[in-house]
mmCIF file with all atom_site columns, C-alpha atoms in Angstrom:
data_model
loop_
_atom_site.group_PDB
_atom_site.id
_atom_site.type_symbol
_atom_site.label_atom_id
_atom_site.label_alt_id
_atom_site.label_comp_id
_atom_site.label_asym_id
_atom_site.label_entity_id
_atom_site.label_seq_id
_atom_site.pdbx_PDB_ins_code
_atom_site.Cartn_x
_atom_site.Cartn_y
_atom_site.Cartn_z
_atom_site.occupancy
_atom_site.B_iso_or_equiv
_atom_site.pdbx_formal_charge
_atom_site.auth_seq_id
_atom_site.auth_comp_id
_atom_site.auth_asym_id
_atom_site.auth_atom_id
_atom_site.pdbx_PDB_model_num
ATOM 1  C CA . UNK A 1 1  ? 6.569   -109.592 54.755 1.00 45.00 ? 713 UNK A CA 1
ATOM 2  C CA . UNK A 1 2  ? 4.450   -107.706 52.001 1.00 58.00 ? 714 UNK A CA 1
ATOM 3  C CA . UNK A 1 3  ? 5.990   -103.974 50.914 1.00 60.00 ? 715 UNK A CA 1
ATOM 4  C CA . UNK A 1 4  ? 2.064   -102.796 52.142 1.00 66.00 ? 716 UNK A CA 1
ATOM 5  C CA . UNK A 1 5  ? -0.166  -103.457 55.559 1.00 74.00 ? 717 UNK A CA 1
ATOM 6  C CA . UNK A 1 6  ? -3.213  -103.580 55.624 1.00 80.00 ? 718 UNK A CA 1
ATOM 7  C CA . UNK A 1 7  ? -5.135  -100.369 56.026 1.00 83.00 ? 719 UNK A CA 1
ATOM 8  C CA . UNK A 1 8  ? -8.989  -100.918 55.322 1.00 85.00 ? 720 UNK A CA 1
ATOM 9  C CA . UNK A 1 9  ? -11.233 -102.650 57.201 1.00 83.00 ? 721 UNK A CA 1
ATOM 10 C CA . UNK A 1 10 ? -13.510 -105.706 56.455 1.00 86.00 ? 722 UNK A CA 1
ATOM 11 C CA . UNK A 1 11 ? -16.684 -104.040 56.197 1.00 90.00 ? 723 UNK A CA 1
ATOM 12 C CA . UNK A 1 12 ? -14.355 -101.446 53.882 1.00 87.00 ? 724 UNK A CA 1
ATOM 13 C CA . UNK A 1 13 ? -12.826 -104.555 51.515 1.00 90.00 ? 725 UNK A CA 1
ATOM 14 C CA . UNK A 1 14 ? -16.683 -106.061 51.614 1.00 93.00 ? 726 UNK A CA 1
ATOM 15 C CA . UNK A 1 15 ? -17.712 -102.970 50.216 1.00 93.00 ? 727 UNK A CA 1
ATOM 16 C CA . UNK A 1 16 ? -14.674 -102.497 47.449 1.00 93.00 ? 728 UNK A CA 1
ATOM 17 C CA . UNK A 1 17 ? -14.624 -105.938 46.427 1.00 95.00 ? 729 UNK A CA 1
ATOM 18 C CA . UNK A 1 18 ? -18.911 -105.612 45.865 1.00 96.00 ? 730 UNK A CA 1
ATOM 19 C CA . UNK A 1 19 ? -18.644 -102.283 43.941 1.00 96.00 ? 731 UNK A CA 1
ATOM 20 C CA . UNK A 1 20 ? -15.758 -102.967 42.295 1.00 95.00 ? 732 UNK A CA 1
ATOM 21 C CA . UNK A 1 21 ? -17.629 -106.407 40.542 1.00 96.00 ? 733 UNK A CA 1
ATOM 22 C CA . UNK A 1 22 ? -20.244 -104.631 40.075 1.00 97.00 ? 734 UNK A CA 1
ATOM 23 C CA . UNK A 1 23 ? -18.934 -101.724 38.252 1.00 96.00 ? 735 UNK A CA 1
ATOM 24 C CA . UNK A 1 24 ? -16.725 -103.864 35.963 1.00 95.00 ? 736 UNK A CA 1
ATOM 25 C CA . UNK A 1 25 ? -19.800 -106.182 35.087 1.00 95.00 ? 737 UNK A CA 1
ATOM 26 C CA . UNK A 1 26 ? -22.483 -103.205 34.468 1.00 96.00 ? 738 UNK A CA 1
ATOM 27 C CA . UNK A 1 27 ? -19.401 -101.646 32.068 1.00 95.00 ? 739 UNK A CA 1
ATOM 28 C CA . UNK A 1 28 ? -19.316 -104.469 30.031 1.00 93.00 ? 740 UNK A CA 1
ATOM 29 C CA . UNK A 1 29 ? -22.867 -105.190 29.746 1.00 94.00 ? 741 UNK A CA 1
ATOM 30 C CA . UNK A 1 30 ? -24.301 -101.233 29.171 1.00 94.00 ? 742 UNK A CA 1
ATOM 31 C CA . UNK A 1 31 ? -21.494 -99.906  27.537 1.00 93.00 ? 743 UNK A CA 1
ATOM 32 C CA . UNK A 1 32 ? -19.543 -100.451 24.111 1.00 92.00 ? 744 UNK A CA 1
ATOM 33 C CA . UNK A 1 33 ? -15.854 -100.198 22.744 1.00 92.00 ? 745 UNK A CA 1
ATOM 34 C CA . UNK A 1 34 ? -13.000 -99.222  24.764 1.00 92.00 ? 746 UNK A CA 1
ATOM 35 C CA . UNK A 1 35 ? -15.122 -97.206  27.323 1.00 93.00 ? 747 UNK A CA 1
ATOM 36 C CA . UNK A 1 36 ? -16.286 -100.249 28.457 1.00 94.00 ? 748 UNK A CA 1
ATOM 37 C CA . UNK A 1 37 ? -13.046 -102.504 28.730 1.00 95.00 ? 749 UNK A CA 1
ATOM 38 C CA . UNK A 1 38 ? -11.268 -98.724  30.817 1.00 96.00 ? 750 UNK A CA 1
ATOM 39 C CA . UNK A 1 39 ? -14.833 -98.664  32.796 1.00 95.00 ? 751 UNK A CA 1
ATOM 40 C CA . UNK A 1 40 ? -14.068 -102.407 33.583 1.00 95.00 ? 752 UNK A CA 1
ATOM 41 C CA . UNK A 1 41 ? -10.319 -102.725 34.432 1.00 96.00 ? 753 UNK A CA 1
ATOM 42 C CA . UNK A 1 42 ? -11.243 -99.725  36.429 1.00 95.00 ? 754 UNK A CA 1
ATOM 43 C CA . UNK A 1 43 ? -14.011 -101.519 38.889 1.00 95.00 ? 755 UNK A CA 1
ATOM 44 C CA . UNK A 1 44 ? -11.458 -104.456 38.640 1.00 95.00 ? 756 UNK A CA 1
ATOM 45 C CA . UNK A 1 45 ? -8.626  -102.273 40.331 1.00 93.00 ? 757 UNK A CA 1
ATOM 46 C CA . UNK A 1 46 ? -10.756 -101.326 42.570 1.00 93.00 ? 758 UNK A CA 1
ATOM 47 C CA . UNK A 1 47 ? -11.995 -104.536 43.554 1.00 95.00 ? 759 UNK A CA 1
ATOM 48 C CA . UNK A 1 48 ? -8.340  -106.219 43.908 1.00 93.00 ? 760 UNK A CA 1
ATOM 49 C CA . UNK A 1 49 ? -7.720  -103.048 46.191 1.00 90.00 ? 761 UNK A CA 1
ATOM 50 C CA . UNK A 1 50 ? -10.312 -104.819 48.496 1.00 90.00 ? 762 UNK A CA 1
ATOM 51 C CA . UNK A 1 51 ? -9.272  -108.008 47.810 1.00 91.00 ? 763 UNK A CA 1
ATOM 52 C CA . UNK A 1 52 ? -5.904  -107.275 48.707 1.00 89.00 ? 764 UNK A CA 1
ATOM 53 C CA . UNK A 1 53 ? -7.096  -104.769 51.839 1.00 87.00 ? 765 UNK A CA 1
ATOM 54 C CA . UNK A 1 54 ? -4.697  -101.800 51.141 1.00 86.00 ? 766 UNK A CA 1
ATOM 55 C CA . UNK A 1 55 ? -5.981  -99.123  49.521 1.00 83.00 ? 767 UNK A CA 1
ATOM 56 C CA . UNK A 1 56 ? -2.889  -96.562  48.027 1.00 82.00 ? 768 UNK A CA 1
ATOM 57 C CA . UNK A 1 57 ? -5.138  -93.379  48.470 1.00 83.00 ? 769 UNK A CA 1
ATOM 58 C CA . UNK A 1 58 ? -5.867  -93.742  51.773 1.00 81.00 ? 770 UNK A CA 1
ATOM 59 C CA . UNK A 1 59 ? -2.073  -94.869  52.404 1.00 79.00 ? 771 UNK A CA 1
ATOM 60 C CA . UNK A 1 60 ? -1.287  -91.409  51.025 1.00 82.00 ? 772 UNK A CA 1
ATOM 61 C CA . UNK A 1 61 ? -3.988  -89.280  52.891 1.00 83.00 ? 773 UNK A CA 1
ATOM 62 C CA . UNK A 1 62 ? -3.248  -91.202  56.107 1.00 77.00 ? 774 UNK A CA 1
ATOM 63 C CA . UNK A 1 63 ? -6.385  -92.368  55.966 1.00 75.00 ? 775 UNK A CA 1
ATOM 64 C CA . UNK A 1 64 ? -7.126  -95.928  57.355 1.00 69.00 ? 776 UNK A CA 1
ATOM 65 C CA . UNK A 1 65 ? -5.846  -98.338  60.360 1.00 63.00 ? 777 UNK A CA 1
ATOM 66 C CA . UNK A 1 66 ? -3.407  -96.493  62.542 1.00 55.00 ? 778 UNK A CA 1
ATOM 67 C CA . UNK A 1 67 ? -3.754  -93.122  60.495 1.00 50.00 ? 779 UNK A CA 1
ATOM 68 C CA . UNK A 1 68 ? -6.540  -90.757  60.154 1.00 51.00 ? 780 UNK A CA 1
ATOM 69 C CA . UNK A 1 69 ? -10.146 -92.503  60.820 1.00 49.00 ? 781 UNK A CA 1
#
């Protein structure tokens, strides 16, 4: 058993895992230097989040399946 469950819905990983590619790609075509690789690796976190379908934020605010909708 993983140390997380699952607490964001489909629609809600869709949505992550979309924004988060998208993000990460627009940083490293618009932007230059460093700001553009922190932009990226940001998006990427935040697409894995999806990927993975726990979100640590929401685990803290009780936010999510079988917490706070």
């Amino acid at each position: 058993m993983a140390f997380y469950r699952k607490n964001i819905g489909g629609l809600h990983q869709a949505v992550r895992i979309a924004l988060g590619v998208a993000v990460a790609g627009a940083a490293l075509v618009y932007l230059a230097g460093a700001t553009a690789w922190l932009v990226a690796f940001g998006g990427a976190g935040f697409a894995l989040t999806g990927l993975v379908g726990y979100c640590p934020m929401c685990a803290m605010a009780g936010i999510g399946r079988g917490g706070v909708s």
